[in-house]
């Protein structure tokens, strides 16, 4: 019961480690995703605002130009506290003489009102549309005048500023102010799309987007209530852009931002996958090696048990024979003495063979099998082995048949091989066919010419081998599990030795077997 518990505990710890790793990676990837999304949101907002500011600045500068050495500078997007971010020109703080700002004549459709404010007092004057003085504004160097531009075009975003100033005039303004109406300030939809797309590509953001131009009412009732949720789920919305009250609201929507972010996270995904794969693979190898070690321990114990039995049998037999010679006056009977000595000699020979095989297998494992190749007539070698095993066949009452299939009489079965090792291979196969057969074994040996190869098949009608053990019978020390029963002598080295020798000869060995029907071992060797 201890081994299963150890296995269950090991599996539980490994699976728990992998699960914790997956959970950690989930939160890590989620954090990376949020960071990438926030970074993309900031880049989109900054790029959108920069593009819109540049376009509005360019549009305004196109319509309003300074002449001479004017040092008035344009601060269209700088917040102006009292007038809620209107557009304006502001005089430089450096003291100079009078400066001129030139406004294109065709834009001066109506100069309805000039307003200047001083502390505690506001004055206004109606200007004449035809006056050429409206083309040039002369401001003295001591004044701190700000010029505000509005328009009465239908789509102009500044068309209500003058009214608001007239009805809701600030109580205190330190400088004089001029309000002049100009033309339309609406930006072209296609220009915004093109400029924004170009800026995004320069920032390595290749994403399709939708541009919305809405008024404030549409923004409040339709756009944000619908798109904000979608933006959180599938895409990203840029920050709304406007500069002055009642101006259009510009906003870009990126429906495929999620795919873009996931693609940017590809290195993190690959790293996570490889980390989980390597960790799982390491755990699998560790667990597989633990299982293999346990199997090796079981095979070692089985081997020790079998070898102990094999060693004990001849030792016990020799001990009994010596005891009989000593205590039962067997020495006085030459015939009985000879019989006991022959038994002892046979058992000692068998013991020496067992020790020799174990030593050879150890040598094969460390140094490999040293082959002494020579030309061998394979049918002749098989016949010699059959003659040497005649007494064993008679003991088991076995029926042995040998057949040679030669497709062409000009062909032969001469091969280059090590005679000693090849003899041991054939002997092992025949010995297994005898030991693992039922009463009156039936063994069939067949040699077949395969052109440039020769096939040797040893077939029996024994107990057979289960399919799950077919690939393991050639492993060292392995024996088909039968419990702690030693009615079949062996120690799990014979077939391992067979496989090693055949591989050293450049051949291959296969087995076909069914439980209760017998086995067929096939060896192929090059000529």
Coordinates of C-alpha atoms in Angstrom, one line a residue:
X1 CA 0.0 0.0 0.0
X2 CA 3.0 2.3 0.4
X3 CA 3.9 2.6 -3.2
X4 CA 0.5 3.6 -4.5
X5 CA 0.3 6.3 -1.8
X6 CA 3.7 7.6 -2.9
X7 CA 2.6 7.7 -6.5
X8 CA -0.6 9.5 -5.6
X9 CA 1.3 12.0 -3.5
X10 CA 3.9 12.6 -6.3
X11 CA 1.2 13.0 -8.9
X12 CA -0.7 15.4 -6.7
X13 CA 2.3 17.6 -6.0
X14 CA 3.3 17.7 -9.7
X15 CA -0.2 18.6 -10.8
X16 CA -0.6 21.2 -8.0
X17 CA 2.7 22.8 -9.1
X18 CA 1.5 23.0 -12.7
X19 CA -1.8 24.4 -11.7
X20 CA -0.2 27.1 -9.5
X21 CA 2.1 27.9 -12.4
X22 CA -0.9 28.3 -14.7
X23 CA -2.7 30.5 -12.2
X24 CA 0.4 32.7 -11.8
X25 CA 0.7 33.0 -15.6
X26 CA -3.0 33.9 -15.9
X27 CA -2.7 36.8 -13.6
X28 CA 0.7 37.8 -15.1
X29 CA -0.7 37.8 -18.6
X30 CA -3.8 39.6 -17.4
X31 CA -1.5 42.3 -15.9
X32 CA 0.5 42.5 -19.1
X33 CA -2.7 42.9 -21.1
X34 CA -3.9 45.7 -18.9
X35 CA -0.6 47.5 -19.1
X36 CA -0.5 47.1 -22.9
X37 CA -4.1 48.3 -23.1
X38 CA -3.4 51.4 -21.0
X39 CA -0.2 52.1 -23.0
X40 CA -2.1 51.9 -26.2
X41 CA -4.9 54.1 -24.8
X42 CA -2.4 56.8 -23.9
X43 CA -0.7 56.6 -27.3
X44 CA -4.0 56.8 -29.1
X45 CA -5.2 59.8 -27.0
X46 CA -1.9 61.6 -27.3
X47 CA -1.6 61.0 -31.0
X48 CA -5.2 62.0 -31.6
X49 CA -4.9 65.2 -29.6
X50 CA -1.6 66.1 -31.3
X51 CA -3.1 65.6 -34.7
X52 CA -6.2 67.6 -33.9
X53 CA -4.2 70.4 -32.4
X54 CA -1.9 70.6 -35.3
X55 CA -4.8 70.6 -37.8
X56 CA -6.7 73.4 -36.0
X57 CA -3.5 75.4 -35.6
X58 CA -2.7 75.0 -39.3
X59 CA -6.3 76.0 -40.2
X60 CA -6.2 79.1 -38.0
X61 CA -2.7 80.2 -39.1
X62 CA -3.9 79.9 -42.7
X63 CA -6.6 82.5 -42.1
X64 CA -4.8 84.8 -39.6
X65 CA -1.3 86.0 -40.3
X66 CA 1.1 88.5 -38.6
X67 CA 2.9 91.1 -40.7
X68 CA 6.1 92.9 -40.2
X69 CA 8.2 91.9 -37.3
X70 CA 5.3 91.1 -35.1
X71 CA 6.1 89.0 -32.1
X72 CA 2.5 88.0 -31.3
X73 CA 2.3 84.3 -30.9
X74 CA -0.7 82.0 -31.5
X75 CA -1.9 80.1 -28.4
X76 CA -5.0 78.5 -29.8
X77 CA -5.2 75.6 -27.4
X78 CA -4.0 77.2 -24.2
X79 CA -6.8 77.3 -21.6
X80 CA -8.3 80.8 -21.0
X81 CA -9.9 80.9 -17.6
X82 CA -12.7 83.5 -18.1
X83 CA -13.8 82.5 -21.6
X84 CA -13.7 78.7 -21.4
X85 CA -10.8 78.0 -23.7
X86 CA -11.5 80.4 -26.6
X87 CA -9.0 80.8 -29.4
X88 CA -6.7 83.8 -29.0
X89 CA -3.5 85.6 -30.0
X90 CA -1.4 86.8 -27.1
X91 CA 1.2 89.5 -27.2
X92 CA 4.7 88.5 -26.3
X93 CA 6.0 89.8 -23.0
X94 CA 9.1 91.4 -24.6
X95 CA 8.8 95.1 -25.0
X96 CA 8.7 96.3 -28.6
X97 CA 7.1 99.0 -30.6
X98 CA 3.6 98.7 -32.0
X99 CA 2.9 95.4 -33.6
X100 CA 0.5 94.5 -36.4
X101 CA -1.7 91.5 -36.9
X102 CA -3.1 91.1 -40.4
X103 CA -6.4 89.4 -40.9
X104 CA -7.4 88.4 -44.5
X105 CA -10.0 90.8 -45.8
X106 CA -12.4 88.1 -47.2
X107 CA -12.7 86.6 -43.8
X108 CA -13.8 89.9 -42.2
X109 CA -17.5 89.5 -43.1
X110 CA -18.7 91.2 -40.0
X111 CA -16.8 92.8 -37.1
X112 CA -19.8 93.2 -34.9
X113 CA -18.3 94.3 -31.8
X114 CA -14.9 95.3 -30.3
X115 CA -14.8 94.7 -26.6
X116 CA -12.1 95.7 -24.3
X117 CA -12.3 95.3 -20.5
X118 CA -10.5 97.1 -17.8
X119 CA -10.8 96.7 -14.1
X120 CA -14.3 97.5 -13.0
X121 CA -15.4 98.6 -16.5
X122 CA -16.3 97.1 -19.8
X123 CA -16.8 99.1 -23.0
X124 CA -17.8 98.0 -26.5
X125 CA -18.0 99.6 -29.9
X126 CA -19.7 98.6 -33.2
X127 CA -17.3 98.5 -36.1
X128 CA -17.9 99.3 -39.7
X129 CA -17.7 96.3 -42.1
X130 CA -16.3 98.5 -44.9
X131 CA -13.5 100.0 -42.8
X132 CA -10.1 99.0 -44.0
X133 CA -8.8 99.6 -40.6
X134 CA -10.2 96.2 -39.7
X135 CA -7.5 94.6 -41.7
X136 CA -4.9 95.7 -39.3
X137 CA -5.0 95.9 -35.5
X138 CA -2.4 98.2 -34.0
X139 CA -1.5 97.4 -30.3
X140 CA 0.8 99.5 -28.3
X141 CA 3.7 97.9 -26.5
X142 CA 2.4 99.0 -23.0
X143 CA -0.9 97.2 -23.5
X144 CA -1.5 93.5 -22.7
X145 CA -4.2 92.8 -25.4
X146 CA -5.6 89.4 -26.3
X147 CA -7.3 88.9 -29.6
X148 CA -10.3 86.5 -29.7
X149 CA -11.6 85.2 -33.0
X150 CA -15.1 84.0 -33.6
X151 CA -17.3 83.4 -36.6
X152 CA -21.0 83.6 -37.4
X153 CA -20.9 80.8 -39.9
X154 CA -23.6 78.1 -39.3
X155 CA -21.1 75.4 -38.6
X156 CA -18.7 77.6 -36.7
X157 CA -18.0 76.3 -33.2
X158 CA -17.3 79.9 -32.0
X159 CA -20.6 81.4 -33.1
X160 CA -22.0 81.8 -29.5
X161 CA -18.9 83.3 -27.8
X162 CA -19.9 86.9 -28.4
X163 CA -23.4 86.4 -27.0
X164 CA -22.0 84.7 -23.9
X165 CA -19.6 87.5 -23.3
X166 CA -22.3 90.1 -23.7
X167 CA -24.6 88.3 -21.2
X168 CA -22.1 86.9 -18.8
X169 CA -19.2 89.3 -18.8
X170 CA -16.4 88.6 -16.3
X171 CA -16.2 91.1 -13.5
X172 CA -12.5 91.7 -13.7
X173 CA -10.2 91.4 -16.7
X174 CA -6.8 93.0 -16.5
X175 CA -6.3 93.5 -20.2
X176 CA -8.1 94.8 -23.2
X177 CA -9.8 92.3 -25.5
X178 CA -10.9 92.3 -29.1
X179 CA -13.5 89.9 -30.5
X180 CA -13.5 89.5 -34.2
X181 CA -15.7 87.2 -36.3
X182 CA -14.0 85.1 -38.9
X183 CA -14.9 82.2 -41.3
X184 CA -15.8 78.6 -40.7
X185 CA -13.4 76.6 -38.4
X186 CA -14.8 73.1 -39.2
X187 CA -12.1 70.5 -40.1
X188 CA -12.6 68.1 -43.0
X189 CA -13.5 64.5 -42.0
X190 CA -11.2 63.0 -44.6
X191 CA -8.3 65.1 -43.6
X192 CA -8.6 64.1 -39.9
X193 CA -8.8 60.4 -41.0
X194 CA -5.7 60.7 -43.2
X195 CA -3.5 62.6 -40.8
X196 CA -4.5 60.5 -37.8
X197 CA -3.8 57.3 -39.8
X198 CA -0.4 58.6 -40.8
X199 CA 0.5 59.6 -37.2
X200 CA -0.6 56.1 -35.9
X201 CA 1.6 54.3 -38.4
X202 CA 4.5 56.5 -37.4
X203 CA 3.8 55.4 -33.8
X204 CA 3.7 51.7 -35.0
X205 CA 0.0 51.4 -34.4
X206 CA -1.5 49.8 -37.4
X207 CA -5.1 49.7 -36.4
X208 CA -8.4 50.5 -38.3
X209 CA -10.5 53.0 -36.6
X210 CA -13.8 54.9 -37.0
X211 CA -14.0 58.6 -36.6
X212 CA -17.1 60.2 -35.1
X213 CA -18.0 63.9 -35.3
X214 CA -20.8 64.7 -32.9
X215 CA -22.3 67.7 -31.2
X216 CA -22.6 67.7 -27.5
X217 CA -26.2 66.5 -27.3
X218 CA -25.4 63.5 -29.5
X219 CA -22.4 62.8 -27.4
X220 CA -24.4 62.7 -24.2
X221 CA -27.4 60.8 -25.4
X222 CA -26.0 58.4 -28.0
X223 CA -22.3 58.0 -28.4
X224 CA -21.0 57.4 -24.9
X225 CA -23.9 55.4 -23.7
X226 CA -23.5 52.9 -26.5
X227 CA -19.8 52.9 -27.4
X228 CA -18.2 53.1 -24.0
X229 CA -19.4 49.6 -23.1
X230 CA -18.4 48.3 -26.5
X231 CA -15.0 49.9 -26.1
X232 CA -14.4 48.2 -22.8
X233 CA -15.4 44.8 -24.2
X234 CA -14.0 44.8 -27.7
X235 CA -12.2 48.0 -28.6
X236 CA -10.8 51.3 -27.4
X237 CA -12.2 54.8 -27.6
X238 CA -9.9 57.8 -27.9
X239 CA -10.4 60.7 -25.5
X240 CA -13.0 63.2 -26.9
X241 CA -11.5 66.3 -28.4
X242 CA -12.9 69.8 -28.4
X243 CA -11.5 73.2 -27.7
X244 CA -14.3 75.5 -27.1
X245 CA -18.0 75.4 -26.0
X246 CA -20.4 74.2 -28.6
X247 CA -17.6 72.9 -30.9
X248 CA -18.0 69.4 -32.5
X249 CA -16.7 66.5 -30.5
X250 CA -14.1 64.4 -32.3
X251 CA -13.5 60.8 -31.2
X252 CA -11.9 57.7 -32.7
X253 CA -13.1 54.2 -32.0
X254 CA -10.8 51.2 -32.5
X255 CA -12.9 48.0 -32.7
X256 CA -9.9 45.6 -33.2
X257 CA -7.7 46.8 -30.4
X258 CA -8.0 43.5 -28.5
X259 CA -6.5 41.5 -31.4
X260 CA -3.7 44.1 -31.7
X261 CA -2.9 43.9 -28.0
X262 CA -2.9 40.1 -28.0
X263 CA -0.6 40.1 -31.0
X264 CA 1.8 42.4 -29.2
X265 CA 1.7 39.9 -26.3
X266 CA 2.8 37.0 -28.5
X267 CA 6.4 36.8 -26.9
X268 CA 4.8 36.5 -23.5
X269 CA 2.4 33.8 -24.7
X270 CA 5.2 31.9 -26.3
X271 CA 7.3 32.2 -23.1
X272 CA 4.4 31.0 -21.0
X273 CA 3.7 28.1 -23.3
X274 CA 7.3 27.0 -23.3
X275 CA 7.6 27.4 -19.5
X276 CA 4.5 25.2 -18.9
X277 CA 5.7 22.7 -21.6
X278 CA 9.2 22.4 -20.1
X279 CA 7.9 22.1 -16.5
X280 CA 5.3 19.5 -17.5
X281 CA 8.0 17.6 -19.5
X282 CA 10.4 17.7 -16.6
X283 CA 7.7 16.4 -14.2
X284 CA 6.8 13.7 -16.7
X285 CA 10.4 12.5 -17.1
X286 CA 10.9 12.5 -13.4
X287 CA 7.8 10.5 -12.9
X288 CA 8.7 8.2 -15.7
X289 CA 12.1 7.6 -14.3
X290 CA 10.6 6.9 -10.9
X291 CA 8.4 4.3 -12.4
X292 CA 11.3 2.8 -14.4
X293 CA 13.4 2.6 -11.3
X294 CA 10.6 0.8 -9.5
X295 CA 10.3 -1.6 -12.3
X296 CA 14.1 -2.2 -12.3
X297 CA 14.0 -2.8 -8.6
X298 CA 11.2 -5.3 -9.1
X299 CA 13.1 -7.0 -11.9
X300 CA 16.3 -7.0 -9.8
X301 CA 14.4 -8.7 -6.9
X302 CA 12.9 -11.2 -9.3
X303 CA 16.4 -11.8 -10.9
X304 CA 18.0 -12.3 -7.5
X305 CA 15.2 -14.7 -6.5
X306 CA 15.6 -16.7 -9.7
X307 CA 19.4 -16.7 -9.6
X308 CA 19.3 -17.7 -5.9
X309 CA 17.0 -20.6 -6.9
X310 CA 19.3 -21.6 -9.8
X311 CA 22.4 -21.4 -7.5
X312 CA 20.8 -23.2 -4.7
X313 CA 19.6 -26.2 -6.8
X314 CA 23.1 -27.4 -7.9
X315 CA 24.7 -26.6 -4.6
X316 CA 22.0 -28.6 -2.8
X317 CA 22.4 -31.5 -5.2
X318 CA 26.1 -31.6 -4.8
X319 CA 25.8 -31.4 -1.0
X320 CA 23.4 -34.3 -1.0
X321 CA 25.7 -36.4 -3.2
X322 CA 28.7 -35.7 -1.0
X323 CA 26.6 -36.5 2.1
X324 CA 25.5 -39.8 0.5
X325 CA 29.1 -40.7 -0.2
X326 CA 30.2 -40.0 3.3
X327 CA 27.4 -41.3 5.4
X328 CA 25.8 -44.2 3.4
X329 CA 28.9 -46.1 2.4
X330 CA 28.4 -45.2 -1.2
X331 CA 32.1 -45.2 -1.7
X332 CA 32.1 -49.0 -1.3
X333 CA 29.8 -49.2 -4.4
X334 CA 31.8 -48.0 -7.4
X335 CA 28.7 -47.8 -9.6
X336 CA 26.8 -45.7 -7.1
X337 CA 29.9 -43.6 -6.5
X338 CA 30.3 -42.9 -10.2
X339 CA 26.6 -42.0 -10.5
X340 CA 26.9 -39.5 -7.6
X341 CA 30.0 -38.0 -9.0
X342 CA 28.4 -37.6 -12.5
X343 CA 25.5 -35.8 -10.9
X344 CA 27.7 -33.5 -9.0
X345 CA 29.8 -32.8 -12.0
X346 CA 26.7 -32.0 -14.1
X347 CA 25.3 -29.6 -11.5
X348 CA 28.7 -27.9 -11.1
X349 CA 28.9 -27.4 -14.9
X350 CA 25.4 -25.9 -14.8
X351 CA 26.4 -23.6 -12.0
X352 CA 29.6 -22.6 -13.9
X353 CA 27.4 -21.9 -17.0
X354 CA 25.1 -19.7 -14.9
X355 CA 27.9 -17.7 -13.5
X356 CA 29.6 -17.4 -16.9
X357 CA 26.4 -16.0 -18.4
X358 CA 26.0 -13.4 -15.7
X359 CA 29.6 -12.3 -16.1
X360 CA 29.2 -12.2 -19.9
X361 CA 26.1 -10.0 -19.6
X362 CA 28.0 -7.6 -17.3
X363 CA 30.9 -7.5 -19.8
X364 CA 28.5 -6.9 -22.7
X365 CA 26.9 -4.0 -20.9
X366 CA 30.2 -2.3 -20.1
X367 CA 32.3 -3.1 -23.2
X368 CA 29.9 -4.4 -25.7
X369 CA 30.0 -7.7 -27.5
X370 CA 33.3 -8.5 -29.3
X371 CA 32.5 -10.3 -32.5
X372 CA 35.0 -12.7 -34.3
X373 CA 33.4 -12.9 -37.7
X374 CA 33.8 -15.9 -40.0
X375 CA 31.9 -17.5 -42.8
X376 CA 29.2 -19.8 -41.5
X377 CA 27.0 -22.3 -43.2
X378 CA 23.8 -21.6 -41.3
X379 CA 21.9 -24.9 -42.1
X380 CA 25.0 -26.9 -41.0
X381 CA 25.2 -24.9 -37.7
X382 CA 21.6 -25.5 -36.9
X383 CA 22.0 -29.2 -37.5
X384 CA 25.0 -29.3 -35.1
X385 CA 23.0 -27.6 -32.4
X386 CA 20.0 -29.9 -32.9
X387 CA 22.4 -32.9 -32.4
X388 CA 23.9 -31.4 -29.3
X389 CA 20.4 -30.9 -27.8
X390 CA 19.1 -34.4 -28.7
X391 CA 19.1 -35.6 -25.1
X392 CA 17.1 -32.5 -24.0
X393 CA 14.6 -33.1 -26.7
X394 CA 14.2 -36.7 -25.6
X395 CA 13.8 -35.6 -22.0
X396 CA 10.9 -33.3 -22.9
X397 CA 9.6 -35.7 -25.5
X398 CA 9.7 -32.9 -28.0
X399 CA 9.0 -33.2 -31.8
X400 CA 11.5 -31.0 -33.7
X401 CA 11.4 -30.4 -37.4
X402 CA 13.9 -28.4 -39.5
X403 CA 13.1 -27.0 -43.0
X404 CA 15.2 -25.0 -45.4
X405 CA 13.4 -22.8 -48.1
X406 CA 15.8 -22.0 -50.8
X407 CA 14.2 -20.1 -53.7
X408 CA 17.1 -20.5 -56.0
X409 CA 19.5 -23.5 -55.9
X410 CA 22.4 -21.3 -56.9
X411 CA 21.8 -19.4 -53.6
X412 CA 23.2 -20.5 -50.3
X413 CA 22.9 -19.7 -46.6
X414 CA 26.5 -18.7 -46.0
X415 CA 26.7 -15.6 -43.7
X416 CA 29.4 -13.6 -41.9
X417 CA 28.9 -14.0 -38.2
X418 CA 30.5 -14.9 -34.9
X419 CA 30.0 -18.7 -34.6
X420 CA 30.1 -18.9 -30.8
X421 CA 27.6 -16.1 -30.1
X422 CA 25.3 -17.2 -33.0
X423 CA 25.3 -20.8 -31.5
X424 CA 24.3 -19.4 -28.1
X425 CA 21.5 -17.4 -29.7
X426 CA 20.0 -20.4 -31.5
X427 CA 20.5 -22.5 -28.3
X428 CA 18.6 -19.9 -26.2
X429 CA 15.7 -19.8 -28.6
X430 CA 15.4 -23.6 -28.7
X431 CA 15.8 -23.9 -24.9
X432 CA 13.0 -21.3 -24.3
X433 CA 10.8 -23.2 -26.8
X434 CA 11.3 -26.3 -24.6
X435 CA 10.8 -24.7 -21.3
X436 CA 7.7 -22.6 -22.1
X437 CA 5.8 -25.4 -23.9
X438 CA 3.2 -27.7 -22.5
X439 CA 3.6 -31.5 -22.6
X440 CA 5.2 -33.0 -25.7
X441 CA 6.5 -29.7 -27.2
X442 CA 6.3 -29.2 -30.9
X443 CA 9.1 -27.1 -32.3
X444 CA 9.4 -26.0 -35.9
X445 CA 12.7 -24.4 -37.3
X446 CA 12.7 -22.8 -40.7
X447 CA 15.4 -21.1 -42.8
X448 CA 14.3 -18.8 -45.5
X449 CA 16.3 -17.1 -48.2
X450 CA 15.3 -13.4 -48.5
X451 CA 17.8 -12.4 -51.2
X452 CA 20.5 -10.4 -49.5
X453 CA 19.3 -11.6 -46.1
X454 CA 18.6 -14.9 -44.3
X455 CA 15.6 -15.4 -41.9
X456 CA 15.7 -18.0 -39.1
X457 CA 12.4 -18.7 -37.5
X458 CA 11.8 -20.8 -34.3
X459 CA 8.2 -21.6 -33.7
X460 CA 6.6 -23.5 -30.8
X461 CA 3.1 -24.3 -29.6
X462 CA 3.7 -23.2 -26.0
X463 CA 2.0 -21.0 -23.5
X464 CA 2.6 -17.8 -25.6
X465 CA 3.3 -14.2 -24.5
X466 CA 0.7 -11.5 -23.7
X467 CA 0.8 -8.6 -26.1
X468 CA 1.7 -6.1 -23.3
X469 CA 5.0 -8.0 -22.7
X470 CA 6.2 -8.4 -26.3
X471 CA 8.3 -5.3 -26.2
X472 CA 9.7 -6.0 -22.8
X473 CA 10.9 -9.6 -23.1
X474 CA 14.2 -8.4 -24.7
X475 CA 15.0 -6.3 -21.7
X476 CA 17.6 -7.5 -19.3
X477 CA 16.3 -9.4 -16.2
X478 CA 12.7 -9.3 -17.5
X479 CA 10.6 -12.4 -17.2
X480 CA 6.9 -12.6 -17.9
X481 CA 5.2 -12.2 -14.4
X482 CA 4.1 -15.6 -13.0
X483 CA 4.4 -14.9 -9.3
X484 CA 7.0 -16.3 -7.1
X485 CA 7.0 -19.7 -8.9
X486 CA 10.2 -21.4 -10.1
X487 CA 8.9 -24.3 -12.0
X488 CA 10.4 -22.8 -15.1
X489 CA 14.2 -22.3 -14.8
X490 CA 15.6 -19.0 -16.0
X491 CA 16.9 -15.6 -14.9
X492 CA 15.8 -13.2 -17.6
X493 CA 19.1 -12.9 -19.5
X494 CA 18.6 -15.3 -22.4
X495 CA 16.4 -13.1 -24.8
X496 CA 18.3 -9.9 -23.7
X497 CA 21.5 -11.7 -24.8
X498 CA 19.8 -12.8 -28.1
X499 CA 18.8 -9.2 -28.9
X500 CA 22.2 -7.8 -28.2
X501 CA 24.1 -10.3 -30.4
X502 CA 21.7 -9.9 -33.3
X503 CA 21.9 -6.1 -33.1
X504 CA 25.7 -6.3 -33.1
X505 CA 25.5 -8.4 -36.3
X506 CA 23.4 -5.7 -37.9
X507 CA 20.2 -7.8 -37.9
X508 CA 16.9 -7.7 -36.2
X509 CA 14.8 -10.0 -34.0
X510 CA 11.0 -10.1 -33.9
X511 CA 8.4 -12.1 -32.0
X512 CA 4.9 -13.1 -32.9
X513 CA 2.9 -14.6 -30.1
X514 CA -0.6 -15.2 -28.7
X515 CA -1.4 -16.5 -25.3
X516 CA -2.2 -20.2 -25.4
X517 CA -1.2 -20.6 -29.0
X518 CA 2.6 -20.4 -28.9
X519 CA 5.4 -18.0 -30.1
X520 CA 7.4 -17.5 -33.2
X521 CA 10.8 -15.8 -33.0
X522 CA 12.2 -14.5 -36.3
X523 CA 15.9 -13.5 -36.8
X524 CA 17.1 -11.7 -39.9
X525 CA 20.8 -11.6 -40.7
X526 CA 22.7 -10.1 -43.7
X527 CA 24.6 -12.5 -45.9

